[in-house]
């Protein structure tokens, strides 16, 4: 059943300061509304219990992409289309661009935002594995001040996060790397487009003289939160890139993940495909 629109309130503060005033005056009462691509689905289905929304779409402090020598910082309202259009992201963070290009269709890519994808906190979201593998940080701002926190650790349980009701997620920061790393991103869904992930795999690696100097691996749609696979990373870091390292890493990953079972896929399928993707990632590095 559709929601009854007059029972909802939406206000549009013109600036970040005024938005934070509202969130501070009545914490938990006003919920941010960015592109609305997650929220409108719930509204249409009559499943949006929260009644008061703070439209943040016009807040210019939440827009723009800043590039410095050490990092790229994206405003929380950066859309998937904007991600794909940014040259430095295509060159240095291609997994984020790939995730953006495989998120929904063009309409969703024009309206859906990176900040919304993070705070919506779906374990099946496609950007989080790339953000984890790129060691992203997020900026949380309230009237009390701003804090940068590692994205790894931002989600504490299913749909639970460390963001407070008086805070907005304002920016996402990606550290730039001097070394030439390899990137591997795979979204596995029922279809090639407009699919919600059954598994999403993101990996980066720095390989020198057939030795894995550094690597990061993250999985989506596997656990209640997007997962950084630190045990598997530790098992591979510093090791030679050969078949025995690949076999060892697959054993570690098999023990590190406890895949979820849901309407989109089974735990067994997710378990097997995660291992297949890890093997493919590592074999491509050696190739
Ligand atoms: C047809 C369709 C296809 C889709 N396909 C995909 C897909 O393939 N992959 C995928 O990952 N997602 C997909 N989505 C989900 C959705 O488009 C994304 O999660 C999108 O990034 C959400 O961003 P938004 O700005 O629209 O968020 P909104 O719907 O506006 O908000 C989502 C949540 O985040 C909160 N929020 C938003 N911005 C902030 C902020 N700056 N600070 C604090 N809280 C905030 C809101 O309060 C709300 O709880 C799809 C959705 C639809 C309708």
XYZ file of C-alpha atoms and ligand atoms in Angstrom:
340
model
C 0.000 0.000 0.000
C 1.256 3.493 -0.885
C 2.216 5.979 1.802
C -0.152 8.852 2.620
C 1.914 11.850 1.486
C 0.309 14.564 3.697
C 1.521 12.679 6.773
C 5.131 13.431 5.756
C 7.105 16.625 6.226
C 10.118 17.693 4.141
C 12.069 20.845 4.860
C 14.913 22.301 2.789
C 17.547 24.183 4.774
C 19.677 26.392 2.521
C 23.044 25.743 4.175
C 24.970 23.138 6.118
C 24.832 25.288 9.271
C 21.050 25.547 9.131
C 20.684 21.814 8.461
C 22.840 21.053 11.498
C 20.758 23.490 13.594
C 17.663 21.407 12.785
C 19.379 18.077 13.536
C 20.726 19.413 16.846
C 17.460 20.990 17.992
C 15.536 17.726 17.532
C 17.992 14.814 17.258
C 16.516 11.714 15.627
C 13.373 13.543 14.516
C 14.682 14.832 11.176
C 16.212 12.352 8.785
C 18.436 13.457 5.882
C 16.976 13.053 2.405
C 19.654 13.177 -0.314
C 18.890 11.733 -3.782
C 15.942 9.837 -2.292
C 16.581 6.716 -4.403
C 16.502 4.432 -1.377
C 13.929 6.411 0.588
C 11.433 6.793 -2.288
C 11.269 3.024 -2.802
C 10.183 2.653 0.815
C 7.749 5.563 0.503
C 6.123 4.046 -2.585
C 5.785 0.735 -0.779
C 4.248 2.403 2.287
C 7.186 1.219 4.387
C 8.677 4.544 5.417
C 7.793 4.891 9.102
C 9.911 8.003 9.690
C 7.835 11.129 8.997
C 10.182 14.141 9.035
C 12.822 14.695 6.360
C 15.606 17.181 5.881
C 16.227 17.729 2.176
C 20.017 18.149 1.859
C 20.133 18.111 -1.960
C 20.753 21.883 -2.229
C 23.533 22.140 0.348
C 26.551 23.203 -1.648
C 29.016 22.287 1.126
C 28.111 18.626 0.424
C 28.987 18.839 -3.270
C 32.159 18.863 -5.324
C 35.300 16.778 -5.718
C 38.541 18.152 -4.298
C 41.870 16.776 -5.507
C 45.064 17.418 -3.549
C 48.506 15.819 -3.692
C 47.593 13.379 -0.932
C 43.917 12.588 -1.432
C 40.665 12.956 -3.351
C 37.712 14.171 -1.263
C 34.183 13.719 -2.607
C 31.196 15.616 -1.275
C 28.576 13.274 0.178
C 26.138 14.349 -2.566
C 28.479 13.233 -5.352
C 26.350 11.162 -7.728
C 27.399 8.002 -9.529
C 27.430 9.940 -12.800
C 29.814 12.497 -11.307
C 32.061 9.716 -10.004
C 32.345 8.247 -13.514
C 33.054 11.653 -15.052
C 36.003 12.502 -12.773
C 39.337 11.836 -14.503
C 41.400 11.299 -11.363
C 38.894 8.719 -10.111
C 38.939 6.874 -13.430
C 42.738 6.784 -13.367
C 43.465 6.078 -9.708
C 40.249 4.637 -8.248
C 38.771 2.668 -11.143
C 36.889 0.253 -8.886
C 34.763 3.103 -7.558
C 33.968 4.154 -11.140
C 33.119 0.577 -12.059
C 30.868 0.255 -9.001
C 29.181 3.547 -10.004
C 28.669 2.374 -13.596
C 27.124 -0.905 -12.381
C 24.795 0.752 -9.849
C 21.169 0.752 -11.032
C 20.485 2.431 -14.375
C 21.202 5.959 -15.654
C 18.372 7.602 -13.696
C 19.678 6.134 -10.431
C 23.242 7.097 -11.357
C 22.147 10.702 -11.933
C 20.359 10.987 -8.610
C 21.814 8.423 -6.181
C 24.682 9.677 -4.024
C 27.745 8.113 -2.483
C 26.815 9.471 0.957
C 23.347 7.939 0.646
C 24.803 4.594 -0.378
C 27.031 4.571 2.726
C 24.412 5.684 5.264
C 21.678 3.522 3.787
C 24.006 0.756 4.968
C 22.797 -2.066 2.774
C 25.282 -4.970 2.969
C 24.572 -5.467 -0.748
C 25.593 -1.922 -1.745
C 28.194 -1.781 -4.494
C 30.439 1.161 -3.570
C 31.399 0.071 -0.024
C 33.731 -2.803 -1.035
C 35.642 -0.410 -3.314
C 35.748 2.241 -0.557
C 37.064 -0.326 1.931
C 39.750 -1.534 -0.471
C 40.806 2.083 -1.037
C 41.078 2.751 2.720
C 38.460 5.511 2.537
C 37.670 7.837 5.415
C 34.394 9.660 5.998
C 33.814 13.059 7.541
C 30.976 13.388 10.063
C 29.944 16.902 10.967
C 27.710 18.276 13.722
C 27.482 21.633 15.488
C 30.060 20.233 17.930
C 32.622 19.958 15.118
C 33.928 17.655 12.402
C 35.565 14.263 12.749
C 37.243 12.070 10.148
C 36.823 8.349 10.766
C 38.054 5.324 8.866
C 35.285 3.859 6.729
C 36.477 0.444 7.891
C 34.607 0.244 11.213
C 31.905 2.764 10.261
C 29.268 -0.003 10.078
C 28.943 -1.760 13.437
C 26.105 -4.201 12.636
C 23.221 -4.634 10.215
C 22.071 -1.069 9.416
C 24.015 0.200 12.433
C 26.668 2.875 12.178
C 28.739 5.186 14.280
C 27.101 8.323 12.819
C 25.063 10.206 15.450
C 21.552 11.608 14.822
C 22.915 15.176 15.049
C 25.582 14.491 12.398
C 25.668 14.559 8.607
C 28.115 12.622 6.497
C 29.727 15.444 4.560
C 32.733 14.050 2.645
C 34.432 10.816 1.637
C 38.232 10.931 1.394
C 40.375 8.547 -0.642
C 44.145 8.517 -0.029
C 46.143 8.680 -3.285
C 48.963 6.198 -3.709
C 52.277 6.868 -5.372
C 52.793 3.215 -6.340
C 51.042 1.609 -9.282
C 48.572 -0.820 -7.741
C 46.382 -3.329 -9.525
C 42.611 -3.218 -9.091
C 40.050 -6.017 -9.371
C 36.306 -5.438 -8.976
C 33.530 -7.930 -9.694
C 29.800 -7.584 -9.059
C 27.944 -10.885 -9.300
C 24.193 -10.588 -9.757
C 21.317 -12.325 -11.476
C 21.586 -10.033 -14.500
C 24.318 -7.905 -16.061
C 22.464 -4.663 -15.325
C 19.960 -3.424 -12.743
C 20.884 -6.248 -10.387
C 21.362 -6.253 -6.652
C 24.620 -7.991 -5.837
C 24.762 -11.577 -4.679
C 28.441 -10.953 -4.079
C 30.658 -8.020 -4.713
C 34.463 -8.343 -4.574
C 37.008 -5.526 -4.540
C 40.756 -6.061 -4.338
C 43.861 -3.958 -4.789
C 47.405 -5.251 -4.813
C 50.925 -3.988 -5.095
C 53.133 -6.690 -6.582
C 56.875 -6.291 -7.023
C 59.189 -8.975 -8.358
C 56.483 -11.582 -7.935
C 56.018 -10.725 -4.278
C 52.795 -9.319 -2.833
C 53.983 -6.218 -1.007
C 50.527 -5.012 -0.077
C 46.927 -5.906 -0.790
C 43.408 -5.161 0.363
C 40.340 -7.273 -0.106
C 36.711 -6.385 0.632
C 33.437 -8.180 0.034
C 29.863 -6.987 -0.214
C 26.635 -9.003 0.225
C 28.455 -11.565 2.344
C 27.968 -10.369 5.911
C 25.576 -7.993 7.711
C 28.096 -5.233 6.911
C 30.504 -4.640 4.018
C 33.503 -6.743 4.985
C 37.230 -6.062 4.840
C 38.978 -9.454 4.816
C 41.972 -8.615 6.993
C 42.946 -12.201 7.830
C 43.178 -13.112 4.169
C 45.149 -9.942 3.503
C 47.560 -10.778 6.339
C 48.046 -14.296 4.986
C 49.144 -12.902 1.637
C 51.004 -9.723 2.522
C 54.745 -10.193 1.997
C 54.361 -13.616 0.429
C 55.514 -14.823 -2.973
C 52.804 -14.865 -5.607
C 52.503 -18.548 -6.456
C 49.939 -21.364 -6.370
C 50.695 -22.360 -2.794
C 50.049 -18.771 -1.623
C 46.778 -18.764 -3.567
C 45.711 -22.085 -1.998
C 46.641 -20.832 1.481
C 44.703 -17.581 0.978
C 41.608 -19.485 -0.153
C 41.728 -21.595 3.012
C 42.029 -18.475 5.160
C 39.158 -16.739 3.350
C 36.984 -19.852 3.688
C 37.400 -19.572 7.469
C 37.153 -15.786 7.605
C 33.687 -15.455 6.035
C 30.332 -16.744 7.245
C 28.152 -15.808 4.270
C 24.558 -14.771 4.785
C 21.545 -16.620 3.352
C 18.795 -14.400 1.900
C 16.280 -14.109 -0.923
C 19.012 -13.258 -3.426
C 21.341 -16.159 -2.778
C 22.443 -18.940 -0.476
C 25.325 -19.055 1.942
C 26.877 -21.962 0.003
C 26.787 -20.105 -3.298
C 28.301 -16.981 -1.747
C 30.994 -19.037 -0.055
C 32.048 -20.780 -3.266
C 31.893 -17.697 -5.491
C 33.909 -15.625 -2.987
C 36.668 -18.231 -3.178
C 36.464 -18.337 -6.973
C 36.786 -14.560 -7.158
C 39.754 -14.529 -4.790
C 41.472 -17.162 -6.909
C 40.731 -15.238 -10.104
C 42.028 -11.990 -8.543
C 45.288 -13.606 -7.456
C 45.757 -15.469 -10.727
C 45.308 -12.242 -12.652
C 47.993 -10.644 -10.486
C 50.411 -13.412 -11.328
C 49.500 -13.187 -15.027
C 16.031 0.953 -9.166
C 17.145 1.037 -8.146
C 18.343 0.405 -8.412
C 19.389 0.470 -7.482
N 20.556 -0.183 -7.765
C 21.557 -0.165 -6.875
C 22.759 -0.876 -7.135
O 22.923 -1.526 -8.182
N 23.760 -0.817 -6.201
C 23.629 -0.108 -5.044
O 24.574 -0.087 -4.232
N 22.497 0.585 -4.774
C 21.465 0.568 -5.647
N 20.302 1.247 -5.363
C 20.168 1.953 -4.084
C 20.411 3.481 -4.093
O 20.261 4.037 -5.372
C 21.797 3.841 -3.532
O 21.967 3.292 -2.251
C 22.016 5.365 -3.502
O 23.388 5.614 -3.444
C 21.348 6.056 -2.319
O 21.664 7.439 -2.355
P 20.554 8.556 -2.167
O 21.237 9.855 -2.213
O 19.448 8.362 -3.145
O 20.061 8.200 -0.687
P 18.682 8.554 0.047
O 17.612 7.622 -0.414
O 18.391 10.006 -0.019
O 19.101 8.199 1.549
C 19.472 6.894 1.916
C 19.783 6.892 3.429
O 20.971 7.623 3.696
C 20.715 8.713 4.592
N 21.581 9.804 4.112
C 21.732 10.192 2.830
N 22.698 11.110 2.728
C 23.162 11.339 3.960
C 24.185 12.185 4.515
N 24.929 12.964 3.729
N 24.409 12.161 5.844
C 23.662 11.339 6.649
N 22.697 10.519 6.191
C 22.452 10.507 4.856
C 19.228 8.961 4.508
O 18.718 9.507 5.716
C 18.710 7.540 4.281
O 18.662 6.843 5.498
C 19.231 1.200 -6.276
C 18.019 1.867 -6.019
C 16.985 1.788 -6.947
C 15.693 2.504 -6.671
